[in-house]
Coordinates of C-alpha atoms in Angstrom, one line a residue:
X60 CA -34.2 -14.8 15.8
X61 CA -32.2 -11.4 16.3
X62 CA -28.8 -13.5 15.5
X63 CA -30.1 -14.3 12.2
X64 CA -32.0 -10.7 11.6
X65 CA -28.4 -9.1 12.5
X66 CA -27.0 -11.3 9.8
X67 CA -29.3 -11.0 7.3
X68 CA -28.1 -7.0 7.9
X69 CA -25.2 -7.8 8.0
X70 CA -25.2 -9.5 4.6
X71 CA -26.6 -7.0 3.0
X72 CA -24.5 -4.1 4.3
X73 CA -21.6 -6.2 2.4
X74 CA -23.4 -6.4 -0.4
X75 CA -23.9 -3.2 -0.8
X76 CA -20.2 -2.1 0.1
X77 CA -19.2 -4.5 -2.8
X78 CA -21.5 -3.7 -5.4
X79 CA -20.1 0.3 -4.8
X80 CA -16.6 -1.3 -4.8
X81 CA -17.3 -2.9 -7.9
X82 CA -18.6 0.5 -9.6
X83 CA -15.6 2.2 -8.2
X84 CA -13.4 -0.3 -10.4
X85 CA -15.6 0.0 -13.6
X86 CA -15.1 4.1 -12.9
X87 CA -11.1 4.1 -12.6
X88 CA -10.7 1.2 -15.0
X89 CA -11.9 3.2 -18.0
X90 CA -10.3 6.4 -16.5
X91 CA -8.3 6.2 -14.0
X92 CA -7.9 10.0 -12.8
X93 CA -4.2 11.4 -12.2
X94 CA -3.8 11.7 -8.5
X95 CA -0.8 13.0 -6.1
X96 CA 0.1 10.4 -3.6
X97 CA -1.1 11.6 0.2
X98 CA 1.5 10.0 3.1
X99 CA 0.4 9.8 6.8
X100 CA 4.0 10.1 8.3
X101 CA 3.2 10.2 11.7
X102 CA 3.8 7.5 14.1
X103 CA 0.3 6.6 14.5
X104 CA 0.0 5.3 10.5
X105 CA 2.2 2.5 11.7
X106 CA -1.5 1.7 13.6
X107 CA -2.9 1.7 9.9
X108 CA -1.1 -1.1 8.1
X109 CA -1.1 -4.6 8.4
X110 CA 2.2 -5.7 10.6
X111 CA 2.2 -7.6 13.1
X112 CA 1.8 -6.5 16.6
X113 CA 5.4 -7.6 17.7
X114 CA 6.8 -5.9 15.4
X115 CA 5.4 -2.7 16.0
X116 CA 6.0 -3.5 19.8
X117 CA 9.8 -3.7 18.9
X118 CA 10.0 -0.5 17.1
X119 CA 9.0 0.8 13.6
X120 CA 10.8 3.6 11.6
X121 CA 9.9 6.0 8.9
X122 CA 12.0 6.6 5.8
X123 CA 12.3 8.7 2.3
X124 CA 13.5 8.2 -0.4
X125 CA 13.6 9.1 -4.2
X126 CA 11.1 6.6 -5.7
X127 CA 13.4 5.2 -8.4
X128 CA 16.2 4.4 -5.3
X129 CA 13.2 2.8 -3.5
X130 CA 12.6 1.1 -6.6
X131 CA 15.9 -0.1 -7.0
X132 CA 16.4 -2.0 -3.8
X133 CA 13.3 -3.8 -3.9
X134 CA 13.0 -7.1 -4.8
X135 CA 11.7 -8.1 -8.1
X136 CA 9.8 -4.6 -8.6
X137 CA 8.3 -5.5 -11.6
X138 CA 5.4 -6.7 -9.8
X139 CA 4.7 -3.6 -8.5
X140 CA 5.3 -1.8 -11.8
X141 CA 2.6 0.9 -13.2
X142 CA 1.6 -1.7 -16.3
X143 CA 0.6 -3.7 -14.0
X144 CA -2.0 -1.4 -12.1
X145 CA -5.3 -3.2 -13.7
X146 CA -3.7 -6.5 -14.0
X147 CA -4.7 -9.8 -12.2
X148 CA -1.8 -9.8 -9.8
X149 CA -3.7 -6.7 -7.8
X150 CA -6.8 -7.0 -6.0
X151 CA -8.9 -3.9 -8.5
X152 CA -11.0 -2.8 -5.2
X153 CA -7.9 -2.5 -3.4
X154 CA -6.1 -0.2 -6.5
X155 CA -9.2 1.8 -6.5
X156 CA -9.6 2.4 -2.9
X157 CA -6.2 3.4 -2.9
X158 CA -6.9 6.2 -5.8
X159 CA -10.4 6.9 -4.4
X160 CA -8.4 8.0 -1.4
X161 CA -5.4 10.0 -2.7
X162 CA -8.1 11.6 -5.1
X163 CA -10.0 12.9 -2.5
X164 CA -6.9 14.0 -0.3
X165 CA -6.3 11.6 2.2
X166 CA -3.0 10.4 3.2
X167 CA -2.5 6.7 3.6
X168 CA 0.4 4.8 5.6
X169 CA 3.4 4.1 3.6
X170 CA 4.3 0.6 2.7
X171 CA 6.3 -1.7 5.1
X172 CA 9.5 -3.0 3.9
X173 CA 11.8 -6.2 5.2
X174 CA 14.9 -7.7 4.4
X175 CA 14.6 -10.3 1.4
X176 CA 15.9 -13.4 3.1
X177 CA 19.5 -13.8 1.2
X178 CA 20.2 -10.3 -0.5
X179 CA 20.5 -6.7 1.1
X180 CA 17.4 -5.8 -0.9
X181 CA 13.5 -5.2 0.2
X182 CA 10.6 -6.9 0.0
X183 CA 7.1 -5.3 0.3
X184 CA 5.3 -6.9 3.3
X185 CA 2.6 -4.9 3.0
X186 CA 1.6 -1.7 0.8
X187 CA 1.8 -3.3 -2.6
X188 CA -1.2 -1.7 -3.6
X189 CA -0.1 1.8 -2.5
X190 CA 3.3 1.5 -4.2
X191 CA 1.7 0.2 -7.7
X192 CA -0.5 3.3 -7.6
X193 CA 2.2 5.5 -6.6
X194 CA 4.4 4.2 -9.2
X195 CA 1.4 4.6 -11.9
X196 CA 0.6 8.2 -10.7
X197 CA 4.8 8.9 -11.2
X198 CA 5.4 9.9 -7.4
X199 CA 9.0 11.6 -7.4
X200 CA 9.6 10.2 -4.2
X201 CA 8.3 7.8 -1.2
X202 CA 8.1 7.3 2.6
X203 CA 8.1 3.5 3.4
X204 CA 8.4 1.9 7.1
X205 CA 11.1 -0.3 8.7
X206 CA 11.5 -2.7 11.5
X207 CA 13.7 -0.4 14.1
X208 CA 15.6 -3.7 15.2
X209 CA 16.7 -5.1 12.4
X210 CA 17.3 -2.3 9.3
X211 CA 20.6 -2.3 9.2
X212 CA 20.2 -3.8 5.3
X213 CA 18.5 -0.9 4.8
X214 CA 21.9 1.2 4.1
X215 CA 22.8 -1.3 1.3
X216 CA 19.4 -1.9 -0.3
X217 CA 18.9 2.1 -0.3
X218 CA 21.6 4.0 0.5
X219 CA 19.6 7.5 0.0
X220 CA 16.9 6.4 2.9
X221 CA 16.8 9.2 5.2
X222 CA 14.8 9.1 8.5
X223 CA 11.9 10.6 8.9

């Protein structure tokens, strides 16, 4: 009987958390607030984004770069671009988490990048979200992490990365 009690909680803990989620969207969807982009640089934000533990086992470095050089050597940035902020190809509770955050002064991890397959260009493996807002909110420049082992594309893609 406490199984299904906890669940029942449970449930409605999520509920709640989405229905405030949902009114966070309707708030910034109508007026979405100028915000400066917040970066957590330290080695422990690798901790905070979603790569795989391997990876980070291997090594993980830290980069900046001017945004529109970052821009550049990404692959297909259009996605990410800020017209797109409120569009379907973002999750809206993600885009709002992301603002709610940088509006009230907390730094987030930057985005991870990897080679594109066949080109000396990036592609974002995770930190979409951050970089649309970033780009929306007209961040002059951006930290964004690498795989240690394997970055040496990283010179071609964005010649103006510098280690953090």
């Amino acid at each position: 009987m406490a199984d299904v009690e906890n669940f029942l909680e449970e449930m409605a803990r999520l509920r709640e958390e989405l229905e405030l989620q949902n009114e966070l969207v309707m708030t910034y969807m109508s007026n979405t607030p100028q915000v400066q982009p917040r970066w957590d640089t330290s080695p422990q934000s690798v901790s905070f984004n979603d790569i795989d533990d391997s990876i980070v086992e291997q090594g993980v470095d830290i980069y900046c770069a001017p945004f529109e050089h970052v821009w550049n050597g990404i692959y297909e940035p259009g996605i990410y671009d800020k017209n797109t902020l409120w569009e379907d190809v973002h999750d809206p509770r993600k885009i709002a988490k992301i603002i709610d955050a940088w509006k009230h002064g907390t730094a987030l991890s930057p985005m991870f990048l990897v080679k594109h397959g066949s080109r000396a260009m990036a592609l974002v493996a995770d930190g979409k979200h951050r970089l649309t807002v970033a780009r929306y909110m007209g961040s002059e420049s951006i930290p964004f992490m690498v795989s240690s082992y394997s970055s040496d594309w990283l010179q071609t893609a964005i010649p103006s990365a510098k280690r953090i």
